[in-house]
């Protein structure tokens, strides 16, 4: 799972009907030297489906691809990025 | 889901029969510093299946991989990028 | 789907039995500034299964991952890149 | 499978219920010139589900995407990175 | 399928039980200017399941993701990179 940091949120104007009522965060993947630092480089953000209530600045673990849609099985949703966990501590040796 | 911006469209000459009659956009993924700015760097565009009527300059959320084909389930289509939503607002903290 | 350009072809010596008799192209993904230009940067080529008869210099739309094997369903083939369409026109606004 | 090196571990505060009780490592993918060397460049770390007891500095083989969730089949878990093996020797010609 | 070159092999100490008795190669993906040249840049190697007997220096076509596990269907193995073919000739126009 990617480690990412929540940098914002998006509201959707038109969308696939199965995506109604969800909470969508914007996050950026972190590099190893950004894990416990304030400095963040510009990189490709992505939109993530959140059910855990992650707030701005939270570090999260994001499942991507087919595993992102797993929690909705057997419903079929075009979701490919899902907040699997909010990180408490990241310990780097 | 990737955040991308619509930069054009493609017409297909020969194609897989299951792809008839679809609307195909060309979009580029955005970096976090491009979300609310006119400046866009040259990057790898991709062709996306659109059912929501996204127009030029629209910012969209794109599902990729198996989730892109989910809306057509149980039909089987070789589609790996699908416009899941047209973004209304992208709020970056 | 990635936009790629056909740069060559490969012949296979040993292969998985399900891949017999196929036509394999070599293509490179294109960046947005390479779409309608002769100049191409060196990048990572990939081998693609072609049933549409794409020829050298053709711009093609390539489905990757599970969707690339979709056209052979329910047969199971280790194919992860498939020519879904030959592009006629790429219109960039 | 990616070759990665264990650089730490994470503890989760809130998480998807199916992820209880697992052991989560933080690792970085290695480049070919880092395989048998102490020098490691800063790159994108990822969180990995570990059942083999990999320890700090271990070189591991990581399965990603749908194959990472394969060991839990038919249970459905949003896991997209799994330690498939701890490497004993990496012989580069 | 990625085009890669075999640069070595790995032996596994601890592993998922379904991975017993396999032959594991280390390979690096090739760029288009490296296809028919001795010069290779340092890049991210990956571990690949080989049943075709590819030897050092061989150029191979590698299937990734769910398609890499296809040859073992219906058995479920956490394999995400599989040698689908050993390349005989790579002809670049």
Short mmCIF file of C-alpha atoms in Angstrom, two decimals:
data_model
loop_
_atom_site.label_atom_id
_atom_site.label_comp_id
_atom_site.label_asym_id
_atom_site.label_seq_id
_atom_site.Cartn_x
_atom_site.Cartn_y
_atom_site.Cartn_z
CA UNK A 1 0.00 0.00 0.00
CA UNK A 2 1.31 3.48 -0.85
CA UNK A 3 2.00 5.87 2.03
CA UNK A 4 0.30 9.19 1.22
CA UNK A 5 -0.56 12.46 2.93
CA UNK A 6 -3.99 14.10 2.72
CA UNK A 7 -3.64 17.55 1.08
CA UNK A 8 -7.27 18.36 0.27
CA UNK A 9 -10.62 17.15 -0.95
CA UNK A 10 -12.72 17.25 -4.10
CA UNK A 11 -16.39 17.67 -4.82
CA UNK A 12 -17.76 15.93 -7.91
CA UNK A 13 -20.15 17.54 -10.40
CA UNK A 14 -21.12 14.60 -12.66
CA UNK A 15 -20.19 11.04 -11.63
CA UNK A 16 -20.85 7.32 -12.04
CA UNK A 17 -24.08 6.60 -10.09
CA UNK A 18 -22.35 4.05 -7.80
CA UNK A 19 -20.13 6.84 -6.44
CA UNK A 20 -22.89 8.85 -4.79
CA UNK A 21 -22.52 9.96 -1.18
CA UNK A 22 -18.83 9.06 -0.82
CA UNK A 23 -16.14 11.25 0.75
CA UNK A 24 -13.26 12.00 -1.68
CA UNK A 25 -9.84 13.11 -0.47
CA UNK A 26 -6.86 14.39 -2.47
CA UNK A 27 -3.50 12.99 -1.34
CA UNK A 28 0.11 12.83 -2.55
CA UNK A 29 2.39 9.77 -2.27
CA UNK A 30 5.36 10.33 0.08
CA UNK A 31 9.03 9.56 -0.54
CA UNK A 32 11.09 7.86 2.21
CA UNK A 33 12.75 11.17 3.21
CA UNK A 34 9.32 12.86 3.51
CA UNK A 35 7.83 10.35 5.98
CA UNK A 36 8.60 12.31 9.13
CA UNK A 37 9.29 15.77 7.64
CA UNK A 38 7.28 18.89 6.80
CA UNK A 39 8.99 19.36 3.36
CA UNK A 40 6.96 17.77 0.50
CA UNK A 41 7.95 17.79 -3.20
CA UNK A 42 5.35 18.42 -5.94
CA UNK A 43 4.17 15.08 -7.26
CA UNK A 44 1.10 13.44 -8.85
CA UNK A 45 -1.90 13.72 -6.46
CA UNK A 46 -4.71 11.19 -6.57
CA UNK A 47 -8.36 11.08 -5.50
CA UNK A 48 -9.11 8.51 -2.80
CA UNK A 49 -12.34 7.03 -1.40
CA UNK A 50 -12.38 7.53 2.38
CA UNK A 51 -14.57 5.77 4.96
CA UNK A 52 -12.25 6.26 7.96
CA UNK A 53 -12.51 10.06 8.28
CA UNK A 54 -8.90 10.98 7.51
CA UNK A 55 -8.25 14.69 8.05
CA UNK A 56 -5.79 17.17 6.45
CA UNK A 57 -2.14 16.26 7.06
CA UNK A 58 -3.00 12.66 8.01
CA UNK A 59 -0.59 10.00 6.76
CA UNK A 60 -2.59 7.14 5.27
CA UNK A 61 -2.06 3.69 3.68
CA UNK A 62 -3.78 3.51 0.28
CA UNK A 63 -4.78 0.28 -1.52
CA UNK A 64 -4.86 0.60 -5.30
CA UNK A 65 -6.22 -1.36 -8.26
CA UNK A 66 -8.64 -4.27 -7.79
CA UNK A 67 -7.94 -4.35 -4.02
CA UNK A 68 -9.37 -0.83 -3.68
CA UNK A 69 -12.77 -2.13 -4.82
CA UNK A 70 -12.55 -5.24 -2.58
CA UNK A 71 -14.40 -3.66 0.41
CA UNK A 72 -17.49 -3.15 -1.78
CA UNK A 73 -17.52 -6.77 -3.11
CA UNK A 74 -19.85 -8.07 -4.64
CA UNK A 75 -21.01 -4.55 -5.61
CA UNK A 76 -19.08 -3.31 -8.63
CA UNK A 77 -17.70 0.26 -8.32
CA UNK A 78 -15.11 2.03 -10.52
CA UNK A 79 -12.92 2.77 -7.44
CA UNK A 80 -9.16 2.19 -7.75
CA UNK A 81 -7.80 3.99 -4.63
CA UNK A 82 -9.12 3.35 -1.09
CA UNK A 83 -7.96 4.51 2.38
CA UNK A 84 -7.21 1.14 4.04
CA UNK A 85 -5.71 2.68 7.18
CA UNK A 86 -4.76 5.90 8.91
CA UNK A 87 -1.19 5.58 10.09
CA UNK A 88 -0.46 6.10 13.76
CA UNK A 89 3.35 5.85 13.73
CA UNK A 90 5.89 5.35 10.95
CA UNK A 91 9.11 3.99 12.50
CA UNK A 92 12.11 4.15 10.14
CA UNK A 93 15.30 2.34 11.35
CA UNK B 1 -8.26 7.77 -9.10
CA UNK B 2 -5.85 9.95 -11.09
CA UNK B 3 -6.72 13.64 -11.48
CA UNK B 4 -6.39 14.51 -15.18
CA UNK B 5 -7.27 17.35 -17.54
CA UNK B 6 -8.98 16.83 -20.91
CA UNK B 7 -6.66 18.09 -23.70
CA UNK B 8 -8.32 16.57 -26.76
CA UNK B 9 -10.07 13.61 -28.33
CA UNK B 10 -9.26 10.75 -30.67
CA UNK B 11 -11.12 9.04 -33.47
CA UNK B 12 -10.39 5.35 -34.02
CA UNK B 13 -9.84 3.75 -37.43
CA UNK B 14 -9.74 0.01 -36.61
CA UNK B 15 -10.79 -1.19 -33.15
CA UNK B 16 -11.97 -4.07 -30.98
CA UNK B 17 -15.69 -4.61 -31.84
CA UNK B 18 -16.78 -4.03 -28.21
CA UNK B 19 -15.48 -0.43 -28.42
CA UNK B 20 -17.92 0.75 -31.07
CA UNK B 21 -19.86 3.99 -30.53
CA UNK B 22 -17.88 5.17 -27.47
CA UNK B 23 -16.52 8.70 -26.91
CA UNK B 24 -12.73 8.78 -26.45
CA UNK B 25 -10.97 11.69 -24.77
CA UNK B 26 -7.24 12.43 -24.51
CA UNK B 27 -6.15 13.68 -21.06
CA UNK B 28 -2.94 14.28 -19.11
CA UNK B 29 -2.45 13.47 -15.41
CA UNK B 30 -1.92 16.59 -13.25
CA UNK B 31 0.76 17.20 -10.63
CA UNK B 32 -0.22 18.76 -7.28
CA UNK B 33 1.12 22.20 -8.33
CA UNK B 34 -0.93 22.06 -11.57
CA UNK B 35 -4.31 21.46 -9.90
CA UNK B 36 -5.45 25.09 -9.87
CA UNK B 37 -3.02 26.59 -12.42
CA UNK B 38 -2.93 27.18 -16.19
CA UNK B 39 0.71 25.95 -16.52
CA UNK B 40 0.90 22.24 -17.53
CA UNK B 41 4.10 20.24 -18.09
CA UNK B 42 4.44 17.79 -21.02
CA UNK B 43 3.65 14.33 -19.72
CA UNK B 44 2.23 10.96 -20.92
CA UNK B 45 -1.36 11.46 -22.22
CA UNK B 46 -3.84 8.62 -22.16
CA UNK B 47 -7.06 7.73 -23.96
CA UNK B 48 -10.13 7.55 -21.72
CA UNK B 49 -13.67 6.18 -22.19
CA UNK B 50 -16.16 8.97 -21.40
CA UNK B 51 -19.88 8.63 -20.68
CA UNK B 52 -20.25 11.86 -18.66
CA UNK B 53 -19.61 14.36 -21.48
CA UNK B 54 -16.41 15.95 -20.17
CA UNK B 55 -15.36 18.93 -22.29
CA UNK B 56 -11.92 20.47 -23.08
CA UNK B 57 -10.12 21.79 -19.96
CA UNK B 58 -12.37 19.77 -17.61
CA UNK B 59 -10.61 18.28 -14.57
CA UNK B 60 -11.70 14.65 -14.21
CA UNK B 61 -11.19 11.65 -11.88
CA UNK B 62 -10.03 8.60 -13.87
CA UNK B 63 -10.34 4.98 -12.70
CA UNK B 64 -7.70 2.67 -14.17
CA UNK B 65 -7.12 -1.06 -14.52
CA UNK B 66 -9.87 -3.61 -13.75
CA UNK B 67 -12.00 -0.90 -12.08
CA UNK B 68 -12.24 0.96 -15.40
CA UNK B 69 -14.08 -2.02 -16.90
CA UNK B 70 -16.33 -2.43 -13.82
CA UNK B 71 -19.22 -0.24 -15.18
CA UNK B 72 -19.63 -2.64 -18.13
CA UNK B 73 -19.72 -5.80 -15.96
CA UNK B 74 -20.58 -8.61 -16.90
CA UNK B 75 -19.72 -7.50 -20.48
CA UNK B 76 -16.01 -7.87 -21.12
CA UNK B 77 -14.33 -4.83 -22.76
CA UNK B 78 -10.60 -4.08 -23.13
CA UNK B 79 -11.04 -0.69 -21.36
CA UNK B 80 -8.46 0.29 -18.73
CA UNK B 81 -9.22 4.02 -18.21
CA UNK B 82 -12.71 5.38 -17.47
CA UNK B 83 -14.01 8.88 -16.50
CA UNK B 84 -15.58 8.14 -13.09
CA UNK B 85 -16.32 11.79 -12.29
CA UNK B 86 -16.01 15.35 -13.51
CA UNK B 87 -14.51 17.40 -10.70
CA UNK B 88 -16.41 20.41 -9.45
CA UNK B 89 -13.91 21.80 -6.96
CA UNK B 90 -10.41 20.73 -5.89
CA UNK B 91 -9.69 22.22 -2.46
CA UNK B 92 -6.00 22.00 -1.47
CA UNK B 93 -5.19 22.95 2.20
CA UNK C 1 -5.42 3.30 -22.61
CA UNK C 2 -1.86 4.40 -23.35
CA UNK C 3 -1.15 6.12 -26.66
CA UNK C 4 1.84 4.39 -28.24
CA UNK C 5 3.67 4.29 -31.58
CA UNK C 6 4.70 1.06 -33.32
CA UNK C 7 8.52 0.99 -33.67
CA UNK C 8 9.11 -2.66 -34.57
CA UNK C 9 8.22 -6.28 -34.01
CA UNK C 10 9.60 -9.30 -32.17
CA UNK C 11 9.82 -12.98 -32.94
CA UNK C 12 9.68 -15.37 -29.99
CA UNK C 13 11.95 -18.38 -29.58
CA UNK C 14 10.44 -20.18 -26.55
CA UNK C 15 7.01 -19.11 -25.24
CA UNK C 16 3.94 -20.02 -23.21
CA UNK C 17 1.88 -22.46 -25.38
CA UNK C 18 -1.20 -20.16 -25.34
CA UNK C 19 0.81 -17.48 -27.20
CA UNK C 20 1.31 -19.48 -30.41
CA UNK C 21 0.51 -17.86 -33.76
CA UNK C 22 0.08 -14.30 -32.43
CA UNK C 23 1.58 -11.13 -33.97
CA UNK C 24 3.81 -9.22 -31.55
CA UNK C 25 4.64 -5.54 -32.03
CA UNK C 26 7.15 -3.36 -30.19
CA UNK C 27 5.84 0.12 -29.34
CA UNK C 28 6.81 3.11 -27.19
CA UNK C 29 4.38 5.22 -25.14
CA UNK C 30 4.09 8.82 -26.40
CA UNK C 31 4.25 12.04 -24.38
CA UNK C 32 1.71 14.80 -25.06
CA UNK C 33 4.27 16.86 -27.07
CA UNK C 34 5.10 13.79 -29.22
CA UNK C 35 1.52 13.10 -30.36
CA UNK C 36 1.72 14.95 -33.67
CA UNK C 37 5.51 15.24 -34.06
CA UNK C 38 8.35 13.20 -35.62
CA UNK C 39 10.67 13.72 -32.57
CA UNK C 40 10.46 10.78 -30.07
CA UNK C 41 12.46 10.47 -26.83
CA UNK C 42 14.04 7.15 -25.77
CA UNK C 43 11.66 5.46 -23.35
CA UNK C 44 10.61 1.98 -22.18
CA UNK C 45 9.26 -0.05 -25.15
CA UNK C 46 6.76 -2.84 -24.60
CA UNK C 47 5.61 -5.91 -26.51
CA UNK C 48 1.96 -5.85 -27.56
CA UNK C 49 -0.46 -8.49 -28.91
CA UNK C 50 -1.91 -7.21 -32.21
CA UNK C 51 -4.99 -8.51 -34.03
CA UNK C 52 -5.75 -5.28 -35.98
CA UNK C 53 -2.70 -5.28 -38.29
CA UNK C 54 -1.03 -2.09 -37.02
CA UNK C 55 1.96 -1.14 -39.21
CA UNK C 56 5.23 0.74 -38.44
CA UNK C 57 4.64 4.36 -37.32
CA UNK C 58 0.96 3.68 -36.51
CA UNK C 59 -0.36 5.45 -33.36
CA UNK C 60 -2.33 2.92 -31.32
CA UNK C 61 -4.41 2.76 -28.10
CA UNK C 62 -3.10 0.00 -25.81
CA UNK C 63 -5.11 -1.67 -23.01
CA UNK C 64 -2.95 -3.00 -20.18
CA UNK C 65 -3.33 -5.35 -17.22
CA UNK C 66 -6.38 -7.61 -16.83
CA UNK C 67 -8.25 -5.69 -19.57
CA UNK C 68 -5.63 -6.74 -22.11
CA UNK C 69 -6.62 -10.39 -21.57
CA UNK C 70 -10.37 -9.57 -21.69
CA UNK C 71 -10.77 -10.25 -25.48
CA UNK C 72 -9.67 -13.88 -24.92
CA UNK C 73 -12.09 -14.49 -22.02
CA UNK C 74 -12.79 -17.26 -20.82
CA UNK C 75 -9.44 -18.53 -22.24
CA UNK C 76 -6.60 -17.67 -19.86
CA UNK C 77 -3.52 -16.11 -21.55
CA UNK C 78 -0.56 -14.34 -19.90
CA UNK C 79 -1.15 -11.22 -22.07
CA UNK C 80 -0.97 -7.80 -20.36
CA UNK C 81 -0.81 -5.40 -23.35
CA UNK C 82 -3.30 -5.50 -26.25
CA UNK C 83 -3.89 -3.20 -29.27
CA UNK C 84 -7.49 -2.08 -28.64
CA UNK C 85 -7.54 0.46 -31.49
CA UNK C 86 -5.50 2.05 -34.25
CA UNK C 87 -5.88 5.80 -33.93
CA UNK C 88 -7.18 7.71 -36.91
CA UNK C 89 -6.85 11.28 -35.60
CA UNK C 90 -5.53 12.74 -32.33
CA UNK C 91 -7.03 16.22 -31.90
CA UNK C 92 -5.29 18.27 -29.15
CA UNK C 93 -7.02 21.60 -28.21
CA UNK D 1 7.96 -9.20 -7.91
CA UNK D 2 9.76 -6.04 -6.81
CA UNK D 3 12.98 -6.41 -4.83
CA UNK D 4 12.71 -4.19 -1.75
CA UNK D 5 14.55 -3.60 1.53
CA UNK D 6 12.78 -3.34 4.90
CA UNK D 7 13.41 0.13 6.40
CA UNK D 8 10.82 0.24 9.17
CA UNK D 9 7.31 -0.57 10.31
CA UNK D 10 4.01 1.21 10.84
CA UNK D 11 1.28 1.00 13.41
CA UNK D 12 -2.25 1.75 12.27
CA UNK D 13 -4.73 3.91 14.18
CA UNK D 14 -7.98 3.42 12.22
CA UNK D 15 -8.20 0.67 9.58
CA UNK D 16 -10.44 -1.57 7.46
CA UNK D 17 -11.71 -4.34 9.83
CA UNK D 18 -10.19 -7.11 7.67
CA UNK D 19 -6.71 -5.73 8.37
CA UNK D 20 -6.72 -6.43 12.11
CA UNK D 21 -3.79 -8.24 13.72
CA UNK D 22 -1.47 -8.02 10.69
CA UNK D 23 2.22 -7.02 10.75
CA UNK D 24 2.97 -4.02 8.52
CA UNK D 25 6.48 -3.26 7.27
CA UNK D 26 7.77 -0.17 5.44
CA UNK D 27 10.15 -0.98 2.57
CA UNK D 28 11.77 0.77 -0.40
CA UNK D 29 12.22 -0.74 -3.87
CA UNK D 30 15.88 -1.28 -4.83
CA UNK D 31 17.66 -0.32 -8.07
CA UNK D 32 20.01 -2.82 -9.74
CA UNK D 33 23.11 -0.98 -8.42
CA UNK D 34 21.70 -1.07 -4.85
CA UNK D 35 21.17 -4.85 -4.68
CA UNK D 36 24.44 -5.70 -2.96
CA UNK D 37 25.43 -2.25 -1.66
CA UNK D 38 24.86 -0.22 1.54
CA UNK D 39 24.09 3.04 -0.42
CA UNK D 40 20.34 3.56 -0.95
CA UNK D 41 18.71 6.51 -2.76
CA UNK D 42 15.53 8.21 -1.40
CA UNK D 43 12.54 6.71 -3.19
CA UNK D 44 8.82 5.99 -2.65
CA UNK D 45 8.37 3.63 0.35
CA UNK D 46 5.36 1.34 0.58
CA UNK D 47 3.53 -0.50 3.35
CA UNK D 48 3.63 -4.30 3.04
CA UNK D 49 1.70 -7.12 4.72
CA UNK D 50 4.21 -9.54 6.25
CA UNK D 51 3.59 -13.11 7.42
CA UNK D 52 7.20 -14.34 7.08
CA UNK D 53 8.79 -12.25 9.85
CA UNK D 54 11.13 -10.12 7.71
CA UNK D 55 13.45 -8.00 9.88
CA UNK D 56 15.13 -4.58 9.32
CA UNK D 57 17.60 -4.60 6.39
CA UNK D 58 16.12 -7.81 4.93
CA UNK D 59 15.86 -7.94 1.11
CA UNK D 60 12.41 -9.22 0.17
CA UNK D 61 10.36 -10.10 -2.95
CA UNK D 62 7.04 -8.22 -2.94
CA UNK D 63 3.93 -9.23 -4.93
CA UNK D 64 1.68 -6.32 -5.85
CA UNK D 65 -1.86 -5.80 -7.11
CA UNK D 66 -4.40 -8.62 -7.20
CA UNK D 67 -1.65 -11.21 -6.57
CA UNK D 68 -0.93 -9.63 -3.18
CA UNK D 69 -4.47 -10.56 -2.06
CA UNK D 70 -4.21 -14.10 -3.54
CA UNK D 71 -2.98 -15.76 -0.27
CA UNK D 72 -6.20 -14.69 1.48
CA UNK D 73 -8.51 -16.02 -1.27
CA UNK D 74 -11.57 -16.41 -1.01
CA UNK D 75 -11.50 -13.78 1.78
CA UNK D 76 -11.53 -10.28 0.32
CA UNK D 77 -8.96 -7.86 1.82
CA UNK D 78 -7.83 -4.45 0.51
CA UNK D 79 -4.16 -5.59 0.45
CA UNK D 80 -2.06 -4.71 -2.62
CA UNK D 81 1.51 -5.46 -1.41
CA UNK D 82 2.53 -8.79 0.19
CA UNK D 83 5.93 -10.25 1.22
CA UNK D 84 6.06 -13.38 -0.96
CA UNK D 85 9.64 -14.28 -0.01
CA UNK D 86 12.66 -13.22 1.99
CA UNK D 87 15.67 -13.31 -0.32
CA UNK D 88 18.63 -15.47 0.66
CA UNK D 89 21.08 -14.56 -2.14
CA UNK D 90 20.87 -12.16 -5.10
CA UNK D 91 23.43 -13.27 -7.72
CA UNK D 92 24.03 -10.63 -10.43
CA UNK D 93 26.17 -11.80 -13.42
CA UNK E 1 4.59 -7.19 -21.87
CA UNK E 2 7.78 -5.49 -20.72
CA UNK E 3 11.01 -6.27 -22.55
CA UNK E 4 13.64 -7.16 -19.96
CA UNK E 5 17.15 -8.65 -19.80
CA UNK E 6 18.13 -11.40 -17.38
CA UNK E 7 20.93 -10.11 -15.09
CA UNK E 8 20.96 -12.75 -12.39
CA UNK E 9 18.98 -15.06 -10.13
CA UNK E 10 17.80 -15.21 -6.53
CA UNK E 11 17.48 -17.96 -3.97
CA UNK E 12 14.71 -17.60 -1.40
CA UNK E 13 15.11 -18.28 2.31
CA UNK E 14 11.52 -18.06 3.61
CA UNK E 15 8.60 -17.96 1.14
CA UNK E 16 4.88 -18.46 0.56
CA UNK E 17 4.33 -22.27 0.37
CA UNK E 18 2.88 -22.08 -3.17
CA UNK E 19 6.23 -20.76 -4.46
CA UNK E 20 8.23 -23.91 -3.72
CA UNK E 21 10.45 -25.42 -6.41
CA UNK E 22 10.24 -22.47 -8.85
CA UNK E 23 13.16 -20.86 -10.70
CA UNK E 24 13.53 -17.15 -9.95
CA UNK E 25 15.41 -14.79 -12.25
CA UNK E 26 16.43 -11.16 -11.70
CA UNK E 27 15.91 -8.94 -14.76
CA UNK E 28 15.89 -5.24 -15.64
CA UNK E 29 13.42 -3.57 -18.03
CA UNK E 30 15.08 -2.22 -21.20
CA UNK E 31 14.67 1.21 -22.81
CA UNK E 32 14.18 1.47 -26.58
CA UNK E 33 17.84 2.52 -27.12
CA UNK E 34 19.06 -0.49 -25.08
CA UNK E 35 17.25 -3.15 -27.13
CA UNK E 36 20.17 -4.04 -29.39
CA UNK E 37 23.06 -2.54 -27.40
CA UNK E 38 25.50 -3.69 -24.69
CA UNK E 39 25.09 -0.41 -22.65
CA UNK E 40 22.46 -0.74 -19.86
CA UNK E 41 21.47 2.00 -17.40
CA UNK E 42 20.87 1.25 -13.69
CA UNK E 43 17.15 0.76 -13.15
CA UNK E 44 14.68 -1.10 -10.91
CA UNK E 45 15.26 -4.90 -11.22
CA UNK E 46 12.44 -7.34 -10.55
CA UNK E 47 12.16 -11.01 -9.64
CA UNK E 48 10.46 -13.17 -12.29
CA UNK E 49 9.05 -16.72 -12.28
CA UNK E 50 10.68 -18.65 -15.11
CA UNK E 51 9.51 -21.93 -16.66
CA UNK E 52 11.22 -21.48 -20.06
CA UNK E 53 14.85 -21.74 -18.93
CA UNK E 54 15.98 -18.19 -19.81
CA UNK E 55 19.75 -17.78 -19.35
CA UNK E 56 21.93 -14.75 -18.44
CA UNK E 57 21.77 -11.97 -21.06
CA UNK E 58 18.54 -13.35 -22.59
CA UNK E 59 15.98 -10.74 -23.68
CA UNK E 60 12.55 -11.82 -22.44
CA UNK E 61 8.89 -10.68 -22.58
CA UNK E 62 7.44 -10.40 -19.07
CA UNK E 63 3.72 -10.46 -18.21
CA UNK E 64 2.84 -8.57 -15.04
CA UNK E 65 -0.09 -8.30 -12.65
CA UNK E 66 -3.02 -10.73 -12.78
CA UNK E 67 -1.85 -12.06 -16.18
CA UNK E 68 1.37 -13.31 -14.58
CA UNK E 69 -0.69 -15.68 -12.40
CA UNK E 70 -2.88 -16.78 -15.35
CA UNK E 71 -0.74 -19.85 -16.28
CA UNK E 72 -1.38 -21.33 -12.80
CA UNK E 73 -5.16 -20.81 -12.95
CA UNK E 74 -7.22 -22.08 -11.02
CA UNK E 75 -4.38 -22.42 -8.47
CA UNK E 76 -3.85 -19.15 -6.61
CA UNK E 77 -0.20 -18.00 -6.34
CA UNK E 78 1.14 -14.57 -5.30
CA UNK E 79 3.11 -14.27 -8.59
CA UNK E 80 2.98 -10.89 -10.41
CA UNK E 81 5.82 -11.27 -12.98
CA UNK E 82 6.11 -14.27 -15.36
CA UNK E 83 8.43 -15.01 -18.32
CA UNK E 84 5.89 -15.38 -21.14
CA UNK E 85 8.50 -15.64 -23.90
CA UNK E 86 12.21 -15.61 -24.67
CA UNK E 87 12.76 -13.16 -27.53
CA UNK E 88 14.46 -14.44 -30.65
CA UNK E 89 14.76 -11.17 -32.61
CA UNK E 90 13.79 -7.58 -31.83
CA UNK E 91 13.45 -5.67 -35.13
CA UNK E 92 13.27 -1.88 -34.68
CA UNK E 93 12.36 0.12 -37.85
#
